[in-house]
C-alpha cells in the first residue's frame, strides 16, 4: 500500500506539471494573451466619450484606431459628420494581459461616436457672382440657377450651361461655360471633315478655288437670323463647401435673387448738351436722388461739365447676360446732319440751311445686348428704299466767352423765375438771381466785354450793364459804388463795383442778370 501511494503522488505531480505547461503554452498561442514587460502601466483600458471601447497594450495605437473609426463614420455618408471624440485611458501593470483586436476597438469607437454626433454638414456648393454669394445643395441646383439666368433670353432652349474647372486658379474652383448644342454638333462635323480634306490634293484644290472665286454678296435670305451667341457678363465662381441646413438657400429663392433686377450704382459720364434734369430722366432717377448720390453736386442748379462722372443707379440683375442677335428690320432713318462752318460765328450760333426728310431702308444687323438694354449694333446689309435728305446747318467755330459768378461767397436768397414780391414795388417774376452779401463786397465782371451803362438805374439803384462779344449782356444791381464808366472795356474777374442796398431792395445784396436778345434768362444755365 505504501508503494502504490507513493506512485500515485508522483503521477499527480506529473499531471499538475503537464497542466501548467499546457496553460503556459496556450497562453503563448492565444492571439489576445500577451506577456507584458514590467515597466509601469503596461495595459490600458480605452474609453471614448466615457464609453469603454477596448483594452490595448500600446496607448499610441489608440490614435490610429480613432483615425480609422472617423474614416469609417464619415465614409458612410456624402455629408460631413462632426462628433465628439474625447479619448481617456486607465492604465495597469500586469505580467500577463488580454488585449482586444484593433477591428473590435474601431467598431466600438464608431458606435461610441454615433451616439455623440454634434451635427451633420451637407456637401454643398457656394456660388459667387461679384459681391453676391448664395449656397446651394448640389451641382444640379447650381446648373438650374445658371440655366434660369439665360432662359428668358433663349426662347428655343438652344444654349446650355456647364461647370468647368477654372484653369487660371490654383484651387479647385469651377466656372461656367455656355455652349450651343447646334454649334457643338457642327464643330464636331467640321473637325471630322477637316481631317479628311486637309491632306493631299483636296487641300490644294480648296486653296486654289479660294484664290479664284471672290465671295459673293449675301442676299437677305442668306442670313441666319436669331440668337447668335450668349454668355454671362459677370464672372461666376463655384466652390465646394460643407454647410448646415440653415445655411442653404432654396433654389426658387436663389433664382429670384439672381435673375430679378436690382438697383445697382454705375458711373455716368456727362456728354455735350447734358443737364442734371436730362440725366435724371434718362436714368429714371428723381432729380433730388441724383443730387443726394453725388457729393460734388450741391443743388439742382449746380453746373456740370462734359467729362464729369456722376453716380447713377440702374436696374440690373445680379448675374448679367450678354448676347448677340441677328435681326432683319425695315425702318425710316435720318441722314447725318451736314455742318457748314462759319469762322465769324461763335459755336453757340447756328442757322438751319436745309430741313431734313426721312428715308427708308431694309437692314440686317447684329444687335449687342447686356440684359434687356441694347449696347450697340453692327449693320451687315443695308438696302435703301429711298434716300433721306440731310439737315444742313451753318455753325460757328469760335469759342464763346465764359461767365463766372460775379462775387465770391454770398448766400443765394432768390432764384430766377416766379416768386412772392419781397417788398412793395418789387416784381413777382424775378429776372435774375440774388446773393446776400455785406455792403462793400467786390463785384466782378462775369465775362470780358464793354460797359454799356454805369450809374443810377431806378429800381436797380446803382447798376452796371456790360455787353459781351457773343451778343449777351450782364447786369449788376443794387450797388453802393460804381467803379467803371460807359464805353470802358473790362476783363473777366475785373472789379467793377461794390455791393450795396440801393434801389428797391430788402437788404444788402447783389442782383445779377444774363440777357439774350434783350430778354432775361436763368443765369445758372450759363455760369461756369
PDB file of N, CA, C and O in Angstrom, residues 18-67:
ATOM      1  N   UNK A  18       2.198  18.968 -16.171  1.00  0.00           N
ATOM      2  CA  UNK A  18       1.733  18.984 -17.566  1.00  0.00           C
ATOM      3  C   UNK A  18       0.653  20.039 -17.773  1.00  0.00           C
ATOM      4  O   UNK A  18       0.631  20.770 -18.768  1.00  0.00           O
ATOM      5  N   UNK A  19      -0.270  20.135 -16.827  1.00  0.00           N
ATOM      6  CA  UNK A  19      -1.367  21.120 -16.925  1.00  0.00           C
ATOM      7  C   UNK A  19      -0.828  22.536 -16.944  1.00  0.00           C
ATOM      8  O   UNK A  19      -1.273  23.399 -17.712  1.00  0.00           O
ATOM      9  N   UNK A  20       0.155  22.796 -16.057  1.00  0.00           N
ATOM     10  CA  UNK A  20       0.738  24.150 -16.011  1.00  0.00           C
ATOM     11  C   UNK A  20       1.423  24.476 -17.323  1.00  0.00           C
ATOM     12  O   UNK A  20       1.287  25.576 -17.880  1.00  0.00           O
ATOM     13  N   UNK A  21       2.207  23.462 -17.820  1.00  0.00           N
ATOM     14  CA  UNK A  21       2.884  23.688 -19.092  1.00  0.00           C
ATOM     15  C   UNK A  21       1.884  23.928 -20.224  1.00  0.00           C
ATOM     16  O   UNK A  21       2.099  24.757 -21.106  1.00  0.00           O
ATOM     17  N   UNK A  22       0.768  23.172 -20.190  1.00  0.00           N
ATOM     18  CA  UNK A  22      -0.270  23.362 -21.219  1.00  0.00           C
ATOM     19  C   UNK A  22      -0.873  24.753 -21.157  1.00  0.00           C
ATOM     20  O   UNK A  22      -1.141  25.399 -22.183  1.00  0.00           O
ATOM     21  N   UNK A  23      -1.111  25.200 -19.942  1.00  0.00           N
ATOM     22  CA  UNK A  23      -1.686  26.554 -19.780  1.00  0.00           C
ATOM     23  C   UNK A  23      -0.724  27.605 -20.309  1.00  0.00           C
ATOM     24  O   UNK A  23      -1.105  28.545 -21.005  1.00  0.00           O
ATOM     25  N   UNK A  24       0.581  27.427 -19.955  1.00  0.00           N
ATOM     26  CA  UNK A  24       1.582  28.396 -20.425  1.00  0.00           C
ATOM     27  C   UNK A  24       1.660  28.384 -21.941  1.00  0.00           C
ATOM     28  O   UNK A  24       1.701  29.428 -22.617  1.00  0.00           O
ATOM     29  N   UNK A  25       1.671  27.154 -22.509  1.00  0.00           N
ATOM     30  CA  UNK A  25       1.722  27.051 -23.971  1.00  0.00           C
ATOM     31  C   UNK A  25       0.513  27.685 -24.617  1.00  0.00           C
ATOM     32  O   UNK A  25       0.609  28.372 -25.644  1.00  0.00           O
ATOM     33  N   UNK A  26      -0.660  27.447 -24.059  1.00  0.00           N
ATOM     34  CA  UNK A  26      -1.895  28.044 -24.607  1.00  0.00           C
ATOM     35  C   UNK A  26      -1.848  29.559 -24.554  1.00  0.00           C
ATOM     36  O   UNK A  26      -2.316  30.249 -25.442  1.00  0.00           O
ATOM     37  N   UNK A  27      -1.253  30.047 -23.442  1.00  0.00           N
ATOM     38  CA  UNK A  27      -1.169  31.498 -23.293  1.00  0.00           C
ATOM     39  C   UNK A  27      -0.334  32.108 -24.413  1.00  0.00           C
ATOM     40  O   UNK A  27      -0.637  33.164 -24.951  1.00  0.00           O
ATOM     41  N   UNK A  28       0.733  31.412 -24.789  1.00  0.00           N
ATOM     42  CA  UNK A  28       1.584  31.917 -25.869  1.00  0.00           C
ATOM     43  C   UNK A  28       0.905  31.803 -27.217  1.00  0.00           C
ATOM     44  O   UNK A  28       1.147  32.576 -28.126  1.00  0.00           O
ATOM     45  N   UNK A  29       0.046  30.797 -27.351  1.00  0.00           N
ATOM     46  CA  UNK A  29      -0.627  30.585 -28.643  1.00  0.00           C
ATOM     47  C   UNK A  29      -1.837  31.469 -28.828  1.00  0.00           C
ATOM     48  O   UNK A  29      -2.206  31.813 -29.931  1.00  0.00           O
ATOM     49  N   UNK A  30      -2.553  31.846 -27.767  1.00  0.00           N
ATOM     50  CA  UNK A  30      -3.752  32.679 -27.907  1.00  0.00           C
ATOM     51  C   UNK A  30      -3.359  34.055 -28.450  1.00  0.00           C
ATOM     52  O   UNK A  30      -2.409  34.674 -27.973  1.00  0.00           O
ATOM     53  N   UNK A  31      -4.136  34.616 -29.404  1.00  0.00           N
ATOM     54  CA  UNK A  31      -3.762  35.883 -30.043  1.00  0.00           C
ATOM     55  C   UNK A  31      -3.911  37.084 -29.127  1.00  0.00           C
ATOM     56  O   UNK A  31      -3.285  38.095 -29.340  1.00  0.00           O
ATOM     57  N   UNK A  32      -4.777  37.064 -28.148  1.00  0.00           N
ATOM     58  CA  UNK A  32      -5.050  38.237 -27.315  1.00  0.00           C
ATOM     59  C   UNK A  32      -4.395  38.158 -25.957  1.00  0.00           C
ATOM     60  O   UNK A  32      -4.591  39.032 -25.127  1.00  0.00           O
ATOM     61  N   UNK A  33      -3.653  37.105 -25.707  1.00  0.00           N
ATOM     62  CA  UNK A  33      -2.952  36.986 -24.428  1.00  0.00           C
ATOM     63  C   UNK A  33      -1.497  37.305 -24.694  1.00  0.00           C
ATOM     64  O   UNK A  33      -0.865  36.695 -25.548  1.00  0.00           O
ATOM     65  N   UNK A  34      -0.986  38.322 -23.983  1.00  0.00           N
ATOM     66  CA  UNK A  34       0.381  38.746 -24.212  1.00  0.00           C
ATOM     67  C   UNK A  34       1.151  38.775 -22.907  1.00  0.00           C
ATOM     68  O   UNK A  34       0.595  39.066 -21.840  1.00  0.00           O
ATOM     69  N   UNK A  35       2.452  38.445 -23.017  1.00  0.00           N
ATOM     70  CA  UNK A  35       3.336  38.619 -21.877  1.00  0.00           C
ATOM     71  C   UNK A  35       3.841  40.047 -21.931  1.00  0.00           C
ATOM     72  O   UNK A  35       4.385  40.496 -22.929  1.00  0.00           O
ATOM     73  N   UNK A  36       3.620  40.781 -20.879  1.00  0.00           N
ATOM     74  CA  UNK A  36       3.927  42.206 -20.862  1.00  0.00           C
ATOM     75  C   UNK A  36       5.129  42.486 -19.988  1.00  0.00           C
ATOM     76  O   UNK A  36       5.323  41.849 -18.948  1.00  0.00           O
ATOM     77  N   UNK A  37       5.944  43.457 -20.456  1.00  0.00           N
ATOM     78  CA  UNK A  37       7.117  43.820 -19.674  1.00  0.00           C
ATOM     79  C   UNK A  37       6.701  44.638 -18.464  1.00  0.00           C
ATOM     80  O   UNK A  37       5.791  45.463 -18.528  1.00  0.00           O
ATOM     81  N   UNK A  38       7.386  44.453 -17.391  1.00  0.00           N
ATOM     82  CA  UNK A  38       7.059  45.164 -16.143  1.00  0.00           C
ATOM     83  C   UNK A  38       7.824  46.480 -16.116  1.00  0.00           C
ATOM     84  O   UNK A  38       8.956  46.556 -15.635  1.00  0.00           O
ATOM     85  N   UNK A  39       7.190  47.522 -16.735  1.00  0.00           N
ATOM     86  CA  UNK A  39       7.826  48.861 -16.785  1.00  0.00           C
ATOM     87  C   UNK A  39       6.836  49.920 -16.340  1.00  0.00           C
ATOM     88  O   UNK A  39       6.729  50.985 -16.923  1.00  0.00           O
ATOM     89  N   UNK A  40       6.014  49.665 -15.387  1.00  0.00           N
ATOM     90  CA  UNK A  40       4.933  50.564 -15.002  1.00  0.00           C
ATOM     91  C   UNK A  40       3.659  50.126 -15.677  1.00  0.00           C
ATOM     92  O   UNK A  40       3.484  48.940 -16.013  1.00  0.00           O
ATOM     93  N   UNK A  41       2.732  51.059 -15.886  1.00  0.00           N
ATOM     94  CA  UNK A  41       1.472  50.714 -16.551  1.00  0.00           C
ATOM     95  C   UNK A  41       1.766  50.139 -17.929  1.00  0.00           C
ATOM     96  O   UNK A  41       2.420  50.784 -18.765  1.00  0.00           O
ATOM     97  N   UNK A  42       1.291  48.926 -18.181  1.00  0.00           N
ATOM     98  CA  UNK A  42       1.571  48.266 -19.457  1.00  0.00           C
ATOM     99  C   UNK A  42       0.344  47.657 -20.113  1.00  0.00           C
ATOM    100  O   UNK A  42       0.451  46.984 -21.122  1.00  0.00           O
ATOM    101  N   UNK A  43      -0.818  47.916 -19.587  1.00  0.00           N
ATOM    102  CA  UNK A  43      -2.071  47.541 -20.238  1.00  0.00           C
ATOM    103  C   UNK A  43      -3.077  48.648 -19.958  1.00  0.00           C
ATOM    104  O   UNK A  43      -3.100  49.219 -18.861  1.00  0.00           O
ATOM    105  N   UNK A  44      -3.888  48.999 -20.983  1.00  0.00           N
ATOM    106  CA  UNK A  44      -4.722  50.186 -20.855  1.00  0.00           C
ATOM    107  C   UNK A  44      -6.156  49.893 -21.284  1.00  0.00           C
ATOM    108  O   UNK A  44      -6.386  49.264 -22.326  1.00  0.00           O
ATOM    109  N   UNK A  45      -7.057  50.352 -20.451  1.00  0.00           N
ATOM    110  CA  UNK A  45      -8.479  50.320 -20.819  1.00  0.00           C
ATOM    111  C   UNK A  45      -8.803  51.650 -21.499  1.00  0.00           C
ATOM    112  O   UNK A  45      -8.571  52.722 -20.930  1.00  0.00           O
ATOM    113  N   UNK A  46      -9.331  51.581 -22.732  1.00  0.00           N
ATOM    114  CA  UNK A  46      -9.574  52.777 -23.546  1.00  0.00           C
ATOM    115  C   UNK A  46     -11.053  53.147 -23.474  1.00  0.00           C
ATOM    116  O   UNK A  46     -11.929  52.291 -23.654  1.00  0.00           O
ATOM    117  N   UNK A  47     -11.313  54.454 -23.228  1.00  0.00           N
ATOM    118  CA  UNK A  47     -12.673  54.975 -23.173  1.00  0.00           C
ATOM    119  C   UNK A  47     -12.814  56.078 -24.231  1.00  0.00           C
ATOM    120  O   UNK A  47     -11.908  56.898 -24.405  1.00  0.00           O
ATOM    121  N   UNK A  48     -13.922  56.074 -24.918  1.00  0.00           N
ATOM    122  CA  UNK A  48     -14.228  57.135 -25.891  1.00  0.00           C
ATOM    123  C   UNK A  48     -15.566  57.747 -25.522  1.00  0.00           C
ATOM    124  O   UNK A  48     -16.579  57.046 -25.474  1.00  0.00           O
ATOM    125  N   UNK A  49     -15.528  59.053 -25.218  1.00  0.00           N
ATOM    126  CA  UNK A  49     -16.728  59.765 -24.757  1.00  0.00           C
ATOM    127  C   UNK A  49     -17.351  59.067 -23.549  1.00  0.00           C
ATOM    128  O   UNK A  49     -18.577  58.976 -23.417  1.00  0.00           O
ATOM    129  N   UNK A  50     -16.474  58.526 -22.659  1.00  0.00           N
ATOM    130  CA  UNK A  50     -16.951  57.896 -21.431  1.00  0.00           C
ATOM    131  C   UNK A  50     -17.352  56.448 -21.582  1.00  0.00           C
ATOM    132  O   UNK A  50     -17.703  55.802 -20.588  1.00  0.00           O
ATOM    133  N   UNK A  51     -17.331  55.912 -22.793  1.00  0.00           N
ATOM    134  CA  UNK A  51     -17.721  54.520 -23.037  1.00  0.00           C
ATOM    135  C   UNK A  51     -16.474  53.670 -23.271  1.00  0.00           C
ATOM    136  O   UNK A  51     -15.595  54.061 -24.059  1.00  0.00           O
ATOM    137  N   UNK A  52     -16.396  52.515 -22.586  1.00  0.00           N
ATOM    138  CA  UNK A  52     -15.251  51.635 -22.780  1.00  0.00           C
ATOM    139  C   UNK A  52     -15.329  51.002 -24.166  1.00  0.00           C
ATOM    140  O   UNK A  52     -16.344  50.428 -24.560  1.00  0.00           O
ATOM    141  N   UNK A  53     -14.208  51.141 -24.915  1.00  0.00           N
ATOM    142  CA  UNK A  53     -14.203  50.617 -26.279  1.00  0.00           C
ATOM    143  C   UNK A  53     -13.188  49.502 -26.461  1.00  0.00           C
ATOM    144  O   UNK A  53     -13.163  48.855 -27.516  1.00  0.00           O
ATOM    145  N   UNK A  54     -12.340  49.200 -25.450  1.00  0.00           N
ATOM    146  CA  UNK A  54     -11.413  48.088 -25.584  1.00  0.00           C
ATOM    147  C   UNK A  54     -10.213  48.213 -24.685  1.00  0.00           C
ATOM    148  O   UNK A  54     -10.053  49.204 -23.947  1.00  0.00           O
ATOM    149  N   UNK A  55      -9.364  47.179 -24.740  1.00  0.00           N
ATOM    150  CA  UNK A  55      -8.130  47.116 -23.948  1.00  0.00           C
ATOM    151  C   UNK A  55      -6.976  46.987 -24.916  1.00  0.00           C
ATOM    152  O   UNK A  55      -6.994  46.167 -25.845  1.00  0.00           O
ATOM    153  N   UNK A  56      -5.924  47.810 -24.678  1.00  0.00           N
ATOM    154  CA  UNK A  56      -4.780  47.840 -25.587  1.00  0.00           C
ATOM    155  C   UNK A  56      -3.501  47.751 -24.777  1.00  0.00           C
ATOM    156  O   UNK A  56      -3.435  48.207 -23.616  1.00  0.00           O
ATOM    157  N   UNK A  57      -2.482  47.202 -25.417  1.00  0.00           N
ATOM    158  CA  UNK A  57      -1.184  47.125 -24.769  1.00  0.00           C
ATOM    159  C   UNK A  57      -0.295  48.304 -25.103  1.00  0.00           C
ATOM    160  O   UNK A  57       0.719  48.523 -24.439  1.00  0.00           O
ATOM    161  N   UNK A  58      -0.630  49.084 -26.151  1.00  0.00           N
ATOM    162  CA  UNK A  58       0.171  50.240 -26.565  1.00  0.00           C
ATOM    163  C   UNK A  58      -0.774  51.423 -26.749  1.00  0.00           C
ATOM    164  O   UNK A  58      -1.630  51.417 -27.641  1.00  0.00           O
ATOM    165  N   UNK A  59      -0.595  52.453 -25.944  1.00  0.00           N
ATOM    166  CA  UNK A  59      -1.514  53.601 -25.963  1.00  0.00           C
ATOM    167  C   UNK A  59      -1.435  54.372 -27.282  1.00  0.00           C
ATOM    168  O   UNK A  59      -2.395  55.019 -27.696  1.00  0.00           O
ATOM    169  N   UNK A  60      -0.259  54.318 -27.953  1.00  0.00           N
ATOM    170  CA  UNK A  60      -0.108  55.064 -29.207  1.00  0.00           C
ATOM    171  C   UNK A  60      -0.981  54.488 -30.323  1.00  0.00           C
ATOM    172  O   UNK A  60      -1.340  55.194 -31.262  1.00  0.00           O
ATOM    173  N   UNK A  61      -1.314  53.199 -30.239  1.00  0.00           N
ATOM    174  CA  UNK A  61      -2.157  52.584 -31.259  1.00  0.00           C
ATOM    175  C   UNK A  61      -3.595  53.099 -31.193  1.00  0.00           C
ATOM    176  O   UNK A  61      -4.352  52.971 -32.154  1.00  0.00           O
ATOM    177  N   UNK A  62      -3.980  53.672 -30.057  1.00  0.00           N
ATOM    178  CA  UNK A  62      -5.352  54.168 -29.901  1.00  0.00           C
ATOM    179  C   UNK A  62      -5.647  55.293 -30.882  1.00  0.00           C
ATOM    180  O   UNK A  62      -6.748  55.394 -31.439  1.00  0.00           O
ATOM    181  N   UNK A  63      -4.662  56.179 -31.150  1.00  0.00           N
ATOM    182  CA  UNK A  63      -4.873  57.281 -32.096  1.00  0.00           C
ATOM    183  C   UNK A  63      -5.104  56.750 -33.505  1.00  0.00           C
ATOM    184  O   UNK A  63      -5.952  57.261 -34.244  1.00  0.00           O
ATOM    185  N   UNK A  64      -4.358  55.710 -33.901  1.00  0.00           N
ATOM    186  CA  UNK A  64      -4.560  55.124 -35.232  1.00  0.00           C
ATOM    187  C   UNK A  64      -5.952  54.521 -35.357  1.00  0.00           C
ATOM    188  O   UNK A  64      -6.606  54.647 -36.406  1.00  0.00           O
ATOM    189  N   UNK A  65      -6.394  53.865 -34.287  1.00  0.00           N
ATOM    190  CA  UNK A  65      -7.742  53.279 -34.305  1.00  0.00           C
ATOM    191  C   UNK A  65      -8.805  54.362 -34.408  1.00  0.00           C
ATOM    192  O   UNK A  65      -9.810  54.196 -35.115  1.00  0.00           O
ATOM    193  N   UNK A  66      -8.594  55.498 -33.714  1.00  0.00           N
ATOM    194  CA  UNK A  66      -9.573  56.583 -33.757  1.00  0.00           C
ATOM    195  C   UNK A  66      -9.651  57.191 -35.152  1.00  0.00           C
ATOM    196  O   UNK A  66     -10.735  57.509 -35.650  1.00  0.00           O
ATOM    197  N   UNK A  67      -8.505  57.351 -35.811  1.00  0.00           N
ATOM    198  CA  UNK A  67      -8.496  57.881 -37.185  1.00  0.00           C
ATOM    199  C   UNK A  67      -9.275  56.945 -38.108  1.00  0.00           C
ATOM    200  O   UNK A  67     -10.094  57.376 -38.933  1.00  0.00           O
TER     201      UNK A  67
END
